[in-house]
mmCIF file of C-alpha atoms in Angstrom:
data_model
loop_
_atom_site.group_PDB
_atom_site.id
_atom_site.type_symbol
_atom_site.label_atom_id
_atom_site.label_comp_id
_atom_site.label_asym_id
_atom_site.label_seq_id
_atom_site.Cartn_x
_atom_site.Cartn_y
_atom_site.Cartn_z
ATOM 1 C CA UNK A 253 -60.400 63.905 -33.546
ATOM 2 C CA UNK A 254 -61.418 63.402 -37.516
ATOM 3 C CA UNK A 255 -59.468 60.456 -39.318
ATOM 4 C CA UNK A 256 -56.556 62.858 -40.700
ATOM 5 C CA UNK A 257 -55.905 63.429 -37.319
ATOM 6 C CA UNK A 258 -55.550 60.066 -35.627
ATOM 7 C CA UNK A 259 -53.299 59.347 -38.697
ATOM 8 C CA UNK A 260 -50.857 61.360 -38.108
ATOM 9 C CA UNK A 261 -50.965 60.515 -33.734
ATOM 10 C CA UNK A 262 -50.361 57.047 -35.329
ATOM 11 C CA UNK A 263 -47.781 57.953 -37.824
ATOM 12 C CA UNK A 264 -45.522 60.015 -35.056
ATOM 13 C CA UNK A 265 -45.986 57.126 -32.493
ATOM 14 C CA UNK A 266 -44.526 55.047 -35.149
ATOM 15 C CA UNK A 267 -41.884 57.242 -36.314
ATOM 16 C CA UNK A 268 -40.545 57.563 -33.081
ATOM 17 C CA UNK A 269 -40.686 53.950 -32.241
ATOM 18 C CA UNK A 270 -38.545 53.206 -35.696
ATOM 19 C CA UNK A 271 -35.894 56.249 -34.149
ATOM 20 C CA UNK A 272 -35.835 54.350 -30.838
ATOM 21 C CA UNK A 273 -35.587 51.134 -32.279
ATOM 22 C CA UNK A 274 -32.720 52.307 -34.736
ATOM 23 C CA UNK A 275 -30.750 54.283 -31.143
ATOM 24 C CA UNK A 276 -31.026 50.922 -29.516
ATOM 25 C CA UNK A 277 -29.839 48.602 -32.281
ATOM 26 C CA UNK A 278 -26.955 51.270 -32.621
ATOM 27 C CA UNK A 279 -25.819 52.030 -29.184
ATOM 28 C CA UNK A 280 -25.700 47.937 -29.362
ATOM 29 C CA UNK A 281 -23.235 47.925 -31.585
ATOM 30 C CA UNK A 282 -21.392 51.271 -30.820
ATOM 31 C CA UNK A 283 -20.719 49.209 -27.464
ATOM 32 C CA UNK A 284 -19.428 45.832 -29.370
ATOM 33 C CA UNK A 285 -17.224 48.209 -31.426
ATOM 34 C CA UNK A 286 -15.536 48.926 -28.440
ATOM 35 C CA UNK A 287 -15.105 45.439 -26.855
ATOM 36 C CA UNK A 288 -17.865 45.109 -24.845
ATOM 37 C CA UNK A 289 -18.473 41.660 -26.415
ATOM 38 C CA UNK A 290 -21.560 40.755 -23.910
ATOM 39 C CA UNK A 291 -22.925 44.653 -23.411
ATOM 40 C CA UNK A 292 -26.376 44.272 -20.961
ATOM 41 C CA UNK A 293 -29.718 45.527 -21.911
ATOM 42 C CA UNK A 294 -29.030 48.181 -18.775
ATOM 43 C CA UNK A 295 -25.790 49.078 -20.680
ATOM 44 C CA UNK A 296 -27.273 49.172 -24.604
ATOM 45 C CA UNK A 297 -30.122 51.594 -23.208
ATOM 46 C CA UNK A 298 -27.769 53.709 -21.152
ATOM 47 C CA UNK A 299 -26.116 54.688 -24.778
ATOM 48 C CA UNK A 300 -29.193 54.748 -26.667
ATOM 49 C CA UNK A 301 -30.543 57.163 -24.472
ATOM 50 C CA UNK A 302 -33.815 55.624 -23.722
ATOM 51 C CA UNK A 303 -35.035 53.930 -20.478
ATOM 52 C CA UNK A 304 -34.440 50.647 -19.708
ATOM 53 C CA UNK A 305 -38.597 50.386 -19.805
ATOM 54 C CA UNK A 306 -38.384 51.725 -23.368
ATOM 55 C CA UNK A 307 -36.189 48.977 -24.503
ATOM 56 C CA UNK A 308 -38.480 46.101 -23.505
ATOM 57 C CA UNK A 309 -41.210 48.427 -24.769
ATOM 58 C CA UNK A 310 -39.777 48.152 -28.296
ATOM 59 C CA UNK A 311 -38.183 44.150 -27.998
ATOM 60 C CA UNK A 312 -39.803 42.039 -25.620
ATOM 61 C CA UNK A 313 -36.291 39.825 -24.896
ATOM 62 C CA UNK A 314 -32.677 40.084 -26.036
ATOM 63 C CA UNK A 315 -33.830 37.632 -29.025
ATOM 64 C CA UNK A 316 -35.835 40.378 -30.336
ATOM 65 C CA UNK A 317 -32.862 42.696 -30.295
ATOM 66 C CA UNK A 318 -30.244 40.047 -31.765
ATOM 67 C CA UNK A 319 -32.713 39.875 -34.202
ATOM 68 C CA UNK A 320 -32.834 43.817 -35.008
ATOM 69 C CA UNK A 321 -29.432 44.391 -34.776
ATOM 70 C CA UNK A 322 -29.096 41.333 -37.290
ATOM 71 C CA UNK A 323 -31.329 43.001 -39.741
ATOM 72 C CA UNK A 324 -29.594 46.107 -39.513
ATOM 73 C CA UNK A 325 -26.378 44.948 -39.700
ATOM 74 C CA UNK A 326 -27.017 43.392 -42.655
ATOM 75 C CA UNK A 327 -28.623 46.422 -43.870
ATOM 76 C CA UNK A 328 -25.265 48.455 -43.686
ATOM 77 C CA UNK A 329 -23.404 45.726 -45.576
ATOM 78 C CA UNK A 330 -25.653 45.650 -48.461
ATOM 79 C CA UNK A 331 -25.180 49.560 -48.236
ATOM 80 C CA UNK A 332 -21.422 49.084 -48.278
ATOM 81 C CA UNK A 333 -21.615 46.015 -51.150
ATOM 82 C CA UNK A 334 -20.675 46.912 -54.810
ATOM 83 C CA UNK A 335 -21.391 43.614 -56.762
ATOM 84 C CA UNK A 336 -18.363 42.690 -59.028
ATOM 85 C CA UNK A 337 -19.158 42.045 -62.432
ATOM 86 C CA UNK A 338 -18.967 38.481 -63.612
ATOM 87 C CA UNK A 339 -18.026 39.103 -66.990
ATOM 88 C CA UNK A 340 -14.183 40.391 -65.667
ATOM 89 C CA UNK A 341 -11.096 38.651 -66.160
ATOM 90 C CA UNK A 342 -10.970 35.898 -63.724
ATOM 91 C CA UNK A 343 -7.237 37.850 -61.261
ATOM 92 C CA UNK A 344 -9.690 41.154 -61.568
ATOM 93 C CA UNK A 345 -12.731 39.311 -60.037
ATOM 94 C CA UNK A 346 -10.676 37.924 -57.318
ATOM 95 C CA UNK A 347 -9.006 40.932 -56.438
ATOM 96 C CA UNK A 348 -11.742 43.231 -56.558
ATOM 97 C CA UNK A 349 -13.658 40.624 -54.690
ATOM 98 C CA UNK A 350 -10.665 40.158 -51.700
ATOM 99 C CA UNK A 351 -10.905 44.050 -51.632
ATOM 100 C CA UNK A 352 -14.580 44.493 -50.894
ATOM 101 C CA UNK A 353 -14.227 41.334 -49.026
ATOM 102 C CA UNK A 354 -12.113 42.688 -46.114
ATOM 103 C CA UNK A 355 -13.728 45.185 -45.967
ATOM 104 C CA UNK A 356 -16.934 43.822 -45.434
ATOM 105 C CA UNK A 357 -15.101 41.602 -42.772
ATOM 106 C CA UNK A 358 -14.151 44.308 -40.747
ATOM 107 C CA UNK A 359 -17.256 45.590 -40.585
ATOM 108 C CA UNK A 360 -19.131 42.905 -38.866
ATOM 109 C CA UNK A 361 -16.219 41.657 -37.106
ATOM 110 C CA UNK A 362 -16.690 43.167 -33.569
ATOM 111 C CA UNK A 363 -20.698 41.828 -33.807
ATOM 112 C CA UNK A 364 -19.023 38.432 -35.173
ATOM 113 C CA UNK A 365 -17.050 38.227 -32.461
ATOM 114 C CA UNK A 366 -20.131 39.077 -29.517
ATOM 115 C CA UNK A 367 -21.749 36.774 -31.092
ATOM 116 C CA UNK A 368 -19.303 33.637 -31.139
ATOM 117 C CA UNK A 369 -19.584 34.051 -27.155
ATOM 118 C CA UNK A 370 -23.881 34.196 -27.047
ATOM 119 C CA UNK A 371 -24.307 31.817 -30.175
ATOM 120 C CA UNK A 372 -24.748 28.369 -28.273
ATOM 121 C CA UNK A 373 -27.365 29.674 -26.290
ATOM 122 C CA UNK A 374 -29.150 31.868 -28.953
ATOM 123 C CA UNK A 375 -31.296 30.265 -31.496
ATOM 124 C CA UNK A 376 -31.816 34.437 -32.996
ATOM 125 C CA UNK A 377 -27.503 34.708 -33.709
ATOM 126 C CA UNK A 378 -27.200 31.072 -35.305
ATOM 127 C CA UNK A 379 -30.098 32.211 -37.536
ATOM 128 C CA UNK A 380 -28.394 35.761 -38.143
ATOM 129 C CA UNK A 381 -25.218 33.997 -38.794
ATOM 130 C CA UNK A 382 -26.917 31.673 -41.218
ATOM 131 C CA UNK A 383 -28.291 34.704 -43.032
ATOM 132 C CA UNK A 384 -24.771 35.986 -43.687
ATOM 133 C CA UNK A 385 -23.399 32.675 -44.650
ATOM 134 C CA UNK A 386 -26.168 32.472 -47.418
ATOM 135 C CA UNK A 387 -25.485 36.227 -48.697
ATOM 136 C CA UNK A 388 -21.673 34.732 -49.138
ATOM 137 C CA UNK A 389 -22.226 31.956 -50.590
ATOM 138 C CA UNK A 390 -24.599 33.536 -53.176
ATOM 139 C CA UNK A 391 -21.993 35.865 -54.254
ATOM 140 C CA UNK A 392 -19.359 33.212 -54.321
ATOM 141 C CA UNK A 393 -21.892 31.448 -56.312
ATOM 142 C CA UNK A 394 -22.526 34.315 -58.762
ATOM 143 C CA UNK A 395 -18.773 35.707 -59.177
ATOM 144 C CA UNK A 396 -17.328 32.583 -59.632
ATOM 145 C CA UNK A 397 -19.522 30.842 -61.380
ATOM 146 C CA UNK A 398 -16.913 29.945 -64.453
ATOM 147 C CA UNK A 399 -14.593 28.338 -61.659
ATOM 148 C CA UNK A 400 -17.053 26.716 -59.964
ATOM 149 C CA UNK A 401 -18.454 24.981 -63.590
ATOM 150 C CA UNK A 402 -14.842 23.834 -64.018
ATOM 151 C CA UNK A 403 -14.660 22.001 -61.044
ATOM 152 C CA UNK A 404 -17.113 19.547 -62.089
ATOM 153 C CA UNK A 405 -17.940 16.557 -59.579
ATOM 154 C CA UNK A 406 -15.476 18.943 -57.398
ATOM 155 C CA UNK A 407 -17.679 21.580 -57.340
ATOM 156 C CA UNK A 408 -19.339 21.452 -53.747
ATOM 157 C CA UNK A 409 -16.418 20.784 -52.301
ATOM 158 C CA UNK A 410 -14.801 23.797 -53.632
ATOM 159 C CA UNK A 411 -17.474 25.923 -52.665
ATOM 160 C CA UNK A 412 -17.638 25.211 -49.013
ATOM 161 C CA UNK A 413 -13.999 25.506 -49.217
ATOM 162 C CA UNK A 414 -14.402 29.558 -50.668
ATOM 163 C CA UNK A 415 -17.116 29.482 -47.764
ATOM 164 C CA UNK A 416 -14.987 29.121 -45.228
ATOM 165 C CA UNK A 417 -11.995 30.750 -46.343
ATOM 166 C CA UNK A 418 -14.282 34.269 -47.221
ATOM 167 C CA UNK A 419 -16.241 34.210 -44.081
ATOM 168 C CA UNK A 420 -15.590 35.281 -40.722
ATOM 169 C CA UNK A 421 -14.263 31.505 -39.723
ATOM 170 C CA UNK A 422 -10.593 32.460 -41.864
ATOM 171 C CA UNK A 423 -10.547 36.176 -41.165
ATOM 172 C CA UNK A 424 -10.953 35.639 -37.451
ATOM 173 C CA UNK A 425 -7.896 32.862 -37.766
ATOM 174 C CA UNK A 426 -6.059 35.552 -39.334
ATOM 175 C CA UNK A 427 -6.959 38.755 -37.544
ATOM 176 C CA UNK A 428 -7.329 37.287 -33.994
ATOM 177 C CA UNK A 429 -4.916 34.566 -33.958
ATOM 178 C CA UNK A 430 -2.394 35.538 -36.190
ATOM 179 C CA UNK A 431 -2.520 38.981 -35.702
ATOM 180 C CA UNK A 432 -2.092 40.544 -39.050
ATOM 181 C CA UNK A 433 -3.108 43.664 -40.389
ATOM 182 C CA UNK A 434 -5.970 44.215 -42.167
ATOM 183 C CA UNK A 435 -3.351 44.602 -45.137
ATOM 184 C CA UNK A 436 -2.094 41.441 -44.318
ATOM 185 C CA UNK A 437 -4.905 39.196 -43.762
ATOM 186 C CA UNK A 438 -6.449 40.732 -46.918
ATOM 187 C CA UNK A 439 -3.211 39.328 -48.504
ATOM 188 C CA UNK A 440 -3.539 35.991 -47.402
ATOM 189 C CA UNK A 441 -7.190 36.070 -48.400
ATOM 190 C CA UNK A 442 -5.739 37.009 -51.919
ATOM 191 C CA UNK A 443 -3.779 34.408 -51.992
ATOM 192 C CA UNK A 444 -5.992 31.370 -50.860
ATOM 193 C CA UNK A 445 -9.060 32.678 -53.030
ATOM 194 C CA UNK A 446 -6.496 32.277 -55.866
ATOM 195 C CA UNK A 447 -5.105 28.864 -54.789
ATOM 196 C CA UNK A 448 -8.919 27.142 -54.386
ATOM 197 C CA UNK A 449 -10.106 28.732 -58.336
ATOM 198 C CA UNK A 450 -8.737 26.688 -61.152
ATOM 199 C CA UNK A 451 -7.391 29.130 -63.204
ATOM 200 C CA UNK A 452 -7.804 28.827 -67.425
ATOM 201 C CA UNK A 453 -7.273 25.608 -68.885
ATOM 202 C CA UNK A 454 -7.648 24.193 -65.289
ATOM 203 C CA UNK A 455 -8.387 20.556 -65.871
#
């Protein structure tokens, strides 16, 4: 076989292995979207359609597939993320931020919640949840940056305060305990997003 040739046997070996990679890391969350919070390997590969052989083949443990599905997960939020300009008028920014914000919530909730049960004993979903943390914060940082100038010596303080209350920590309070509406919770979000920024003139 000439050197085109063994190319291309490499190139389809690895196309398929990115197509069963991205069935597993999808029938893993296709099963978490439906309340199987702890869904087994024998389980994930039964909906990807693969063996249960071909999932260790492509992650050697269930770290390795945290880890994918973390990747990919935040993959379709930074698909689903429209950055909100800076420059707007301070009740714009918030509620164009609470918008995107809930909706962003909702979509990781049912992996936020899997995870919450596997965390303690899974080095792979305290780092995934760390990743999302810092892609929060960052925007909080960004958007908010006026507000968070104003606040002076107060200003650390403030922004784990917009940490928690934007992150999965206050929706799942509000969702899972309190039982609103996505309407609802996205209301209260509103409303405590408002409360933390000093608004103009804010001493």
């Amino acid at each position: 076989m000439n050197d085109a040739g063994v190319r291309a046997r490499v190139d389809g070996r690895t196309l398929r292995a990115e197509r069963t990679r991205r069935a597993i890391t999808d029938a893993h969350f296709a099963l978490l979207e439906e309340g199987e919070l702890r869904p087994t390997a024998e389980r994930i590969a039964e909906r990807a359609g693969v063996s249960l052989r071909a999932l260790w083949t492509n992650f050697k443990d269930m770290e390795g597939l945290f880890a994918a599905a973390g990747e990919r997960l935040m993959e379709r939020m930074r698909a689903d993320f429209v950055p909100v300009p800076p420059d707007l008028p301070r009740e714009e920014r918030i509620e164009r931020y609470c918008t995107q914000r809930a909706r962003l919530l909702e979509l990781i909730a049912p992996a936020a919640r899997a995870a919450r049960i596997r965390e303690p004993f899974s080095e792979q979903l305290r780092k995934n949840r760390m990743w999302y943390l810092d892609f929060a914060r960052e925007e909080l940082q960004t958007l908010f940056a006026e507000e968070l100038t104003a606040a002076g010596p107060a200003r650390a303080e403030l922004l784990d305060a917009l940490t928690v209350a934007t992150t999965f920590a206050g929706w799942s309070m509000w969702r899972d305990e309190l039982h609103l509406d996505v309407a609802g919770a996205t209301a209260v979000l509103r409303r405590v997003v408002g409360s933390l920024l000093p608004g103009p003139g804010a001493a």
